[in-house]
JSON list of C-alpha atoms in Angstrom, two decimals:
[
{"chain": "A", "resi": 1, "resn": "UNK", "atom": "CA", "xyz": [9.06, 16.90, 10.42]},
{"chain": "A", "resi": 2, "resn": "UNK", "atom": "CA", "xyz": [5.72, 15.00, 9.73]},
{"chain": "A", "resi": 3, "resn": "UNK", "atom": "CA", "xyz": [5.87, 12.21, 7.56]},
{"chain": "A", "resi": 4, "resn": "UNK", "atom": "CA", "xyz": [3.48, 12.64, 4.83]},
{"chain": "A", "resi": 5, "resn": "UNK", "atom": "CA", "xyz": [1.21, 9.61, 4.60]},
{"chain": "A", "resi": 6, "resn": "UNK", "atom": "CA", "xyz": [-1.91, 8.38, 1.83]},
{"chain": "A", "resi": 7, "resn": "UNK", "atom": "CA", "xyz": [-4.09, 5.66, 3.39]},
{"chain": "A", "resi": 8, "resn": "UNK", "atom": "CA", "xyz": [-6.80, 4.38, 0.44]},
{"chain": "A", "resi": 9, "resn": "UNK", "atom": "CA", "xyz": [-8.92, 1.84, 1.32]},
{"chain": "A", "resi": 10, "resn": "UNK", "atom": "CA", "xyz": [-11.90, -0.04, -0.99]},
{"chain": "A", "resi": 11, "resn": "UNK", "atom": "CA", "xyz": [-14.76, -1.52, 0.69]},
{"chain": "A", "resi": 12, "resn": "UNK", "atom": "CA", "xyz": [-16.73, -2.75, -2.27]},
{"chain": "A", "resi": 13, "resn": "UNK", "atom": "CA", "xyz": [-16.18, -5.47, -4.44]},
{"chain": "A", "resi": 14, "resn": "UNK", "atom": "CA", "xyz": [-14.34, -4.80, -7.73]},
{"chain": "A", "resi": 15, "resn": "UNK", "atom": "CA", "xyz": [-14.50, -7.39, -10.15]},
{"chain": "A", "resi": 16, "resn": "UNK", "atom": "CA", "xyz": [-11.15, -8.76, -12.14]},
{"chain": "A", "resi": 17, "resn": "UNK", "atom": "CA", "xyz": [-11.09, -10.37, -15.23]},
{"chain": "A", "resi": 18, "resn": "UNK", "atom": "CA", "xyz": [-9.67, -14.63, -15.80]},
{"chain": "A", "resi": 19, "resn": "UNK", "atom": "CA", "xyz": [-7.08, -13.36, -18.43]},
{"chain": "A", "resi": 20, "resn": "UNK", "atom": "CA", "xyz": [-3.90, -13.89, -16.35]},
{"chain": "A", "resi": 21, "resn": "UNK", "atom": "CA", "xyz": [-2.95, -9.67, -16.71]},
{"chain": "A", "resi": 22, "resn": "UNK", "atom": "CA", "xyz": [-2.39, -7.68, -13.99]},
{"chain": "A", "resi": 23, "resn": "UNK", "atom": "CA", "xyz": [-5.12, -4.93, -13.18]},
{"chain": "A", "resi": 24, "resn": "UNK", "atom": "CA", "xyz": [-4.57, -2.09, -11.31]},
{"chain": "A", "resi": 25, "resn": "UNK", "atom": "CA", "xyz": [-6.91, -1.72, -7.96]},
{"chain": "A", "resi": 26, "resn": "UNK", "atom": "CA", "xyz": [-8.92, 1.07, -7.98]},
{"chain": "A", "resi": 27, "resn": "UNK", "atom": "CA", "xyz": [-9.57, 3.15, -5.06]},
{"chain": "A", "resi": 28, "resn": "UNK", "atom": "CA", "xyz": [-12.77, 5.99, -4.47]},
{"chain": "A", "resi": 29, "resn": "UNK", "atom": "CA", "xyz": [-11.80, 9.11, -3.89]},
{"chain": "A", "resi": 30, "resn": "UNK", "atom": "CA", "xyz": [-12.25, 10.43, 0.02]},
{"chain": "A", "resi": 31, "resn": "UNK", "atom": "CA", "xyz": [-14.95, 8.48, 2.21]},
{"chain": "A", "resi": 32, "resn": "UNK", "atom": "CA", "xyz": [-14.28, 5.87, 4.30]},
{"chain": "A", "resi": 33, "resn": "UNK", "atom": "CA", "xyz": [-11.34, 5.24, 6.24]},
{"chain": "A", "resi": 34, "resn": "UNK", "atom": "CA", "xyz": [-9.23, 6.77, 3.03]},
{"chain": "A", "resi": 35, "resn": "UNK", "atom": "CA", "xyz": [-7.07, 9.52, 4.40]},
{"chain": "A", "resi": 36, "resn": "UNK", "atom": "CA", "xyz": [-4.51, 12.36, 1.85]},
{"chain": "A", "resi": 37, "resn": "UNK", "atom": "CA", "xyz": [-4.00, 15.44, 4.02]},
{"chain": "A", "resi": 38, "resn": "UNK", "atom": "CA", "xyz": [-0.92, 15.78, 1.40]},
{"chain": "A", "resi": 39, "resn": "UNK", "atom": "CA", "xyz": [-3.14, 15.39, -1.80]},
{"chain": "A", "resi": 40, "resn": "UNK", "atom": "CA", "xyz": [-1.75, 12.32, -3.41]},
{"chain": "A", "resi": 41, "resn": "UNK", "atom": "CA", "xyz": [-4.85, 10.81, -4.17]},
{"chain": "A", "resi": 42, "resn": "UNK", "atom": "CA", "xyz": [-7.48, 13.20, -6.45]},
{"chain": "A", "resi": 43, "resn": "UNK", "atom": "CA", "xyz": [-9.96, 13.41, -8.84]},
{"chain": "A", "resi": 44, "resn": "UNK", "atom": "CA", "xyz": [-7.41, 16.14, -10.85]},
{"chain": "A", "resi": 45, "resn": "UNK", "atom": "CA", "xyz": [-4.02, 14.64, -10.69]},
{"chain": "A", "resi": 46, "resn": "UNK", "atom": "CA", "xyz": [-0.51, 16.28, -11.12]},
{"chain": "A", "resi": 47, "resn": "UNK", "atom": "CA", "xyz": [-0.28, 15.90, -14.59]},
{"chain": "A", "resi": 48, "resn": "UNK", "atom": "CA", "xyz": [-3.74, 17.58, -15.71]},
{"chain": "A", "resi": 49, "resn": "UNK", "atom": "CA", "xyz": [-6.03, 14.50, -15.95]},
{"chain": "A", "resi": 50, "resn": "UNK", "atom": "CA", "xyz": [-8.79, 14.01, -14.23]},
{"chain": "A", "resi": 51, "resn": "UNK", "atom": "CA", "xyz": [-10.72, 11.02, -13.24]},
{"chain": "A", "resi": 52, "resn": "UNK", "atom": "CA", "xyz": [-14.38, 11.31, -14.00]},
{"chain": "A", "resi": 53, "resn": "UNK", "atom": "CA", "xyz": [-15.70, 7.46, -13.07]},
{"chain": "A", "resi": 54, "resn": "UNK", "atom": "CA", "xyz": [-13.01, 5.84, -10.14]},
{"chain": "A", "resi": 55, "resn": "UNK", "atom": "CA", "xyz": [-14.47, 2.63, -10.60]},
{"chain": "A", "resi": 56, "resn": "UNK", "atom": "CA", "xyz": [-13.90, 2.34, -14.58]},
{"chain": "A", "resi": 57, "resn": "UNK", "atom": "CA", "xyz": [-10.46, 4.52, -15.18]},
{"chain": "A", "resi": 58, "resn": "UNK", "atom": "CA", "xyz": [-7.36, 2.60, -13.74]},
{"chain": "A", "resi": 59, "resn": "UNK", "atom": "CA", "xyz": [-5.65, 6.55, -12.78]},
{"chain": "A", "resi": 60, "resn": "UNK", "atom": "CA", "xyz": [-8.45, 5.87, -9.81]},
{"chain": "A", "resi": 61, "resn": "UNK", "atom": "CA", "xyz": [-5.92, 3.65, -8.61]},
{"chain": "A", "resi": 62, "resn": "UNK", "atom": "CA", "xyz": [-3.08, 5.73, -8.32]},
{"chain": "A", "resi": 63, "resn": "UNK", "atom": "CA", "xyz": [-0.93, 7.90, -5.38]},
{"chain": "A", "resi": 64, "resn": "UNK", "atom": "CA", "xyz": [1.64, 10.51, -6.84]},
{"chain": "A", "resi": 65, "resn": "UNK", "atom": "CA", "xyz": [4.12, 10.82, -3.76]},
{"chain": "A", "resi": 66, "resn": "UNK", "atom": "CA", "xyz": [3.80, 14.90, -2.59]},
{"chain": "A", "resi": 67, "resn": "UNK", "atom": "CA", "xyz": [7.59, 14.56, -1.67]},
{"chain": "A", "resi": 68, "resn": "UNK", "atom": "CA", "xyz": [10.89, 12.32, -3.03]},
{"chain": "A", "resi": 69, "resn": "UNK", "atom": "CA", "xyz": [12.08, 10.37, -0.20]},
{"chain": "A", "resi": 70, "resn": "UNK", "atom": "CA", "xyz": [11.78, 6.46, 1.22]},
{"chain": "A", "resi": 71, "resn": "UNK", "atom": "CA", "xyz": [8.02, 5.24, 0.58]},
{"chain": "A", "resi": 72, "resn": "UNK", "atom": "CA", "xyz": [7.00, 2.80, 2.71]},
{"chain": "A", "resi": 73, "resn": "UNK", "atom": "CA", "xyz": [4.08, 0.94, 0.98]},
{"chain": "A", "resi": 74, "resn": "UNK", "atom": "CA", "xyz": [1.41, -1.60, 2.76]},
{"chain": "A", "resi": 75, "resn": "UNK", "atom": "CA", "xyz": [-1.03, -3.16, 1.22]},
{"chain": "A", "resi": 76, "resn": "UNK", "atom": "CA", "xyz": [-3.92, -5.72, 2.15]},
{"chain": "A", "resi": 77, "resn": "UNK", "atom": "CA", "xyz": [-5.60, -7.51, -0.56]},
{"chain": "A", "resi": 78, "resn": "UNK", "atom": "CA", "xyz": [-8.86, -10.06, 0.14]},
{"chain": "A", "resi": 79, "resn": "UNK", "atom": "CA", "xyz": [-10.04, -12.17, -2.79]},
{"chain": "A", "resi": 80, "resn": "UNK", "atom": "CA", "xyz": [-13.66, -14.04, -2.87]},
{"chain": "A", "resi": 81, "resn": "UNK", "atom": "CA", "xyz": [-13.66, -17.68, -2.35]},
{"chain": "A", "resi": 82, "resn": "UNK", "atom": "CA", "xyz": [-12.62, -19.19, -6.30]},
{"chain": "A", "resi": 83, "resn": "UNK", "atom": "CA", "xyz": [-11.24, -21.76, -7.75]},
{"chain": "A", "resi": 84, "resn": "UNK", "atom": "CA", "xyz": [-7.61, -20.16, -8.13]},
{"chain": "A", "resi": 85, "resn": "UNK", "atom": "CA", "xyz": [-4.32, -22.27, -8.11]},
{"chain": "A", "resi": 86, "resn": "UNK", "atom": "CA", "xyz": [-2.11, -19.12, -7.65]},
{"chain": "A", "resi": 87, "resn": "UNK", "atom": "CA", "xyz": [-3.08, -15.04, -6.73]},
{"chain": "A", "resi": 88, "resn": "UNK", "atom": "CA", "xyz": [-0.41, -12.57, -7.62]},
{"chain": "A", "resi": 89, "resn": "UNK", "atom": "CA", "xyz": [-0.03, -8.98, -6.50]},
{"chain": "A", "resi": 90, "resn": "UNK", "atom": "CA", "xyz": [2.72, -6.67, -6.78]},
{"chain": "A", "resi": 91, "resn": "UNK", "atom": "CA", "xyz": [3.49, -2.72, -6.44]},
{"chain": "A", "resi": 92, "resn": "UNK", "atom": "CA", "xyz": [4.46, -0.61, -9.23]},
{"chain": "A", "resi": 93, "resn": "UNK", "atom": "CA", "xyz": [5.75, 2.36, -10.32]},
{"chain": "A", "resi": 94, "resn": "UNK", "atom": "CA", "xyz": [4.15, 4.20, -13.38]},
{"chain": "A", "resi": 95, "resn": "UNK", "atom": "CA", "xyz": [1.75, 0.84, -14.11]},
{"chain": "A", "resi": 96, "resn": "UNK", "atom": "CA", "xyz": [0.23, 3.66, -16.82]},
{"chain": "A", "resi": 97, "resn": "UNK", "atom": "CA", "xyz": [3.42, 4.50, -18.72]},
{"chain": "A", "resi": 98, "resn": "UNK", "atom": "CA", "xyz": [3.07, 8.00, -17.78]},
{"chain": "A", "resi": 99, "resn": "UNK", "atom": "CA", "xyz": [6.85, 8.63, -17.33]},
{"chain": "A", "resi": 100, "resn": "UNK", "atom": "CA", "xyz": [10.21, 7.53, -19.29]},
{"chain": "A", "resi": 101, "resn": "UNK", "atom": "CA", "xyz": [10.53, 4.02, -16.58]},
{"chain": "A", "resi": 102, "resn": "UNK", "atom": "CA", "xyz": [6.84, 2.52, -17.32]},
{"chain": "A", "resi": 103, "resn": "UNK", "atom": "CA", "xyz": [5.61, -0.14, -15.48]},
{"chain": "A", "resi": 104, "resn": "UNK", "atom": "CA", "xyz": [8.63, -0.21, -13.12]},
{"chain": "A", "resi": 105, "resn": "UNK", "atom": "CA", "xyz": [7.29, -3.50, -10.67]},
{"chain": "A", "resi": 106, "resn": "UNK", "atom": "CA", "xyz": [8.70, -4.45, -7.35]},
{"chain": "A", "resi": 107, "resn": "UNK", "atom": "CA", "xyz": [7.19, -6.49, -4.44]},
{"chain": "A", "resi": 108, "resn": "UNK", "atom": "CA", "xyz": [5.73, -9.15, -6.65]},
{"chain": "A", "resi": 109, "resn": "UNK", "atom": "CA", "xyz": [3.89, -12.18, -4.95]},
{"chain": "A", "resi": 110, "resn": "UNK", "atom": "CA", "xyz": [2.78, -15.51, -6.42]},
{"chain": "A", "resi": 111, "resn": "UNK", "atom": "CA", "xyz": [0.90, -17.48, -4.10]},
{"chain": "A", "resi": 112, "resn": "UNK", "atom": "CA", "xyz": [-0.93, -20.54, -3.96]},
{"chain": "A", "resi": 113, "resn": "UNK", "atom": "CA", "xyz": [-4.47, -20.06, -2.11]},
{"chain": "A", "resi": 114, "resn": "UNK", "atom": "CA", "xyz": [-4.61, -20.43, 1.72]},
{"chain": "A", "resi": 115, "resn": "UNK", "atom": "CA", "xyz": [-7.59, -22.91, 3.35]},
{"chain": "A", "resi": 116, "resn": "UNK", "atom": "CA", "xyz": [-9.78, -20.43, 4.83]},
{"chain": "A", "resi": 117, "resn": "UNK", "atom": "CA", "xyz": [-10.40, -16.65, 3.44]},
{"chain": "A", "resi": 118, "resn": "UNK", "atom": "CA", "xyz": [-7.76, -15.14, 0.43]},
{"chain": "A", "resi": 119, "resn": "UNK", "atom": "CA", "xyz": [-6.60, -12.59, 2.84]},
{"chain": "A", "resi": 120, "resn": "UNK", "atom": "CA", "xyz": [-2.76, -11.15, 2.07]},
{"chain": "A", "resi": 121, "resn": "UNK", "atom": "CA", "xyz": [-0.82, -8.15, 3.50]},
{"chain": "A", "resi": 122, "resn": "UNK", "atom": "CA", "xyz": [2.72, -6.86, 2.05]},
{"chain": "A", "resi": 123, "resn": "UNK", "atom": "CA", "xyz": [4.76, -4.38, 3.37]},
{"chain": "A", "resi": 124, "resn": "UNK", "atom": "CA", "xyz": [7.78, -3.07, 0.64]},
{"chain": "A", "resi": 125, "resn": "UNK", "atom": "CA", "xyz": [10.08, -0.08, 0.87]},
{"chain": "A", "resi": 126, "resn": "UNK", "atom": "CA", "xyz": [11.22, 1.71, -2.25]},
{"chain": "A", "resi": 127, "resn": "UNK", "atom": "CA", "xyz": [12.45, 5.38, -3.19]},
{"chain": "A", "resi": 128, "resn": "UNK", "atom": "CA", "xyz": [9.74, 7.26, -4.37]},
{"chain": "A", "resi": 129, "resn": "UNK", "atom": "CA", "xyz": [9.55, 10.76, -6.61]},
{"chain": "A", "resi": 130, "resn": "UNK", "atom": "CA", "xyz": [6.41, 12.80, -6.64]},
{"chain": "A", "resi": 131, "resn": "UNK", "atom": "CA", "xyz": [5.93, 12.75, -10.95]},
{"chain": "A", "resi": 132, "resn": "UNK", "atom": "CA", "xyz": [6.34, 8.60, -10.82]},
{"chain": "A", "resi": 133, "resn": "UNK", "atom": "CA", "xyz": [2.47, 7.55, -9.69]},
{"chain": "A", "resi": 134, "resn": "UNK", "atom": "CA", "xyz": [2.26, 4.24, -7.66]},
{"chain": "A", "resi": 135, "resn": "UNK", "atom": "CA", "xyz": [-0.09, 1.44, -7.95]},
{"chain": "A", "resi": 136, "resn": "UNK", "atom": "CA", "xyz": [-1.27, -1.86, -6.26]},
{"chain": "A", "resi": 137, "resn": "UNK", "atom": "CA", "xyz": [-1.90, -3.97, -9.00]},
{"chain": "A", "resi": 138, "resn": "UNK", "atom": "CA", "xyz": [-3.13, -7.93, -8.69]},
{"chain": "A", "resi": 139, "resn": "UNK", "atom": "CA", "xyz": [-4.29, -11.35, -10.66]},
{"chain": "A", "resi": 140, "resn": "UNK", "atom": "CA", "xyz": [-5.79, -14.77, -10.41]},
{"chain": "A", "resi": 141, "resn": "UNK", "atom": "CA", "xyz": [-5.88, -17.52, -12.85]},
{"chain": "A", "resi": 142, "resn": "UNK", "atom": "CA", "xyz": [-9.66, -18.73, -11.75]},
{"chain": "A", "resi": 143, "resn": "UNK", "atom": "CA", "xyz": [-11.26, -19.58, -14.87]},
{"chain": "A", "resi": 144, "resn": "UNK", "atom": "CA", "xyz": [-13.69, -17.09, -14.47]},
{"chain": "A", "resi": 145, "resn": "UNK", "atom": "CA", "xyz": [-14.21, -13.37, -13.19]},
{"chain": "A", "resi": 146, "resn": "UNK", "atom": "CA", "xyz": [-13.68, -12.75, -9.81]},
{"chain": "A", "resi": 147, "resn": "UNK", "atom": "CA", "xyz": [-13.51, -10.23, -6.93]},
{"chain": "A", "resi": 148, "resn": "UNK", "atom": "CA", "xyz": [-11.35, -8.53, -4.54]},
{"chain": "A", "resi": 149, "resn": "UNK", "atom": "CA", "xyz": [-14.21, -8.03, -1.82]},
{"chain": "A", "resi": 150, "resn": "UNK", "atom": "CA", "xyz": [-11.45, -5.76, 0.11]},
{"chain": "A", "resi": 151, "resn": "UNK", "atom": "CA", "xyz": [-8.24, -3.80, -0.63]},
{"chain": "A", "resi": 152, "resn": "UNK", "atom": "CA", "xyz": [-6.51, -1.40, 1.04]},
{"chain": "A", "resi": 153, "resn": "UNK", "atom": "CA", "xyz": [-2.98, 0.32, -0.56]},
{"chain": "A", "resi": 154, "resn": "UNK", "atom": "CA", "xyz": [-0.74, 2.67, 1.98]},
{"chain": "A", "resi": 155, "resn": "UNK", "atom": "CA", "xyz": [2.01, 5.19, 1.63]},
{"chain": "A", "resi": 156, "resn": "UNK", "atom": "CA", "xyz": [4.46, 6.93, 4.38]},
{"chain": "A", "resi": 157, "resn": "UNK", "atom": "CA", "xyz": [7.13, 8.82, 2.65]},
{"chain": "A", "resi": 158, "resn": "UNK", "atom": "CA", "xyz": [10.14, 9.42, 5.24]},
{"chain": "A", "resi": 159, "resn": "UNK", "atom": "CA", "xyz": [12.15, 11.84, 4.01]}
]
């Protein structure tokens, strides 16, 4: 049985603001390397909404699982050079509060910044259920804006 599989990927910079909050990443839709053979990752999404501006409306950063089953989730996050004493990211389930378990986190990292480039990967299995959206969703306490100049957010659902 193939194991259905979303692959988003964002190669431009997307700006976060210094308030401490998470913020969900927000991914284009098709293009690139971004891959949804299984549809988990459109402009009209399962519950009737549709995303008219993927770079302004957090629902750009969603995948709706096709299938229930065990979701393997990967993500790679790179931040811009800053003046950061800690980076956080973390998965989510429902980070909208679309469903009756909002904002459901797992996989949450604190991290102090490395030497070189802010360049993270996470791997995290979870159950997953195809009306309970997923997100990647991250934050820096720099004192001012900053970017992630790379992000990429991954599902395989095994089922």
């Amino acid at each position: 049985m193939p194991i259905p599989v979303c692959s988003l990927i964002l190669n431009e910079r997307q700006r976060f603001a210094a308030d401490g909050e998470y913020h969900v990443v927000r991914f284009p839709f098709g293009g690139g390397e971004s891959y949804d053979a299984e549809g988990m990752h459109q402009v009209r999404q399962p519950d009737g909404e549709e995303v008219t501006d993927w770079r302004a409306d957090d629902r750009s950063g969603l995948i709706w699982p096709s299938v229930g089953g065990w979701g393997a989730l990967t993500a790679m996050i790179q931040w811009e050079t800053g003046d950061y004493s800690e980076l956080r990211d973390q998965m989510v389930r429902d980070p909208l509060g679309l469903t009756d378990d909002p904002v459901n986190t797992t996989a949450t990292d604190h991290r102090r910044p490395s030497p070189g480039m802010q360049c993270f990967t996470k791997h995290h299995e979870l159950f997953v259920h195809p009306h309970v959206p997923l997100a990647l969703r991250v934050a820096h306490n720099d004192g001012r804006p900053r970017h992630l100049v790379h992000a990429q957010f991954k599902l395989a659902i095994h089922t």
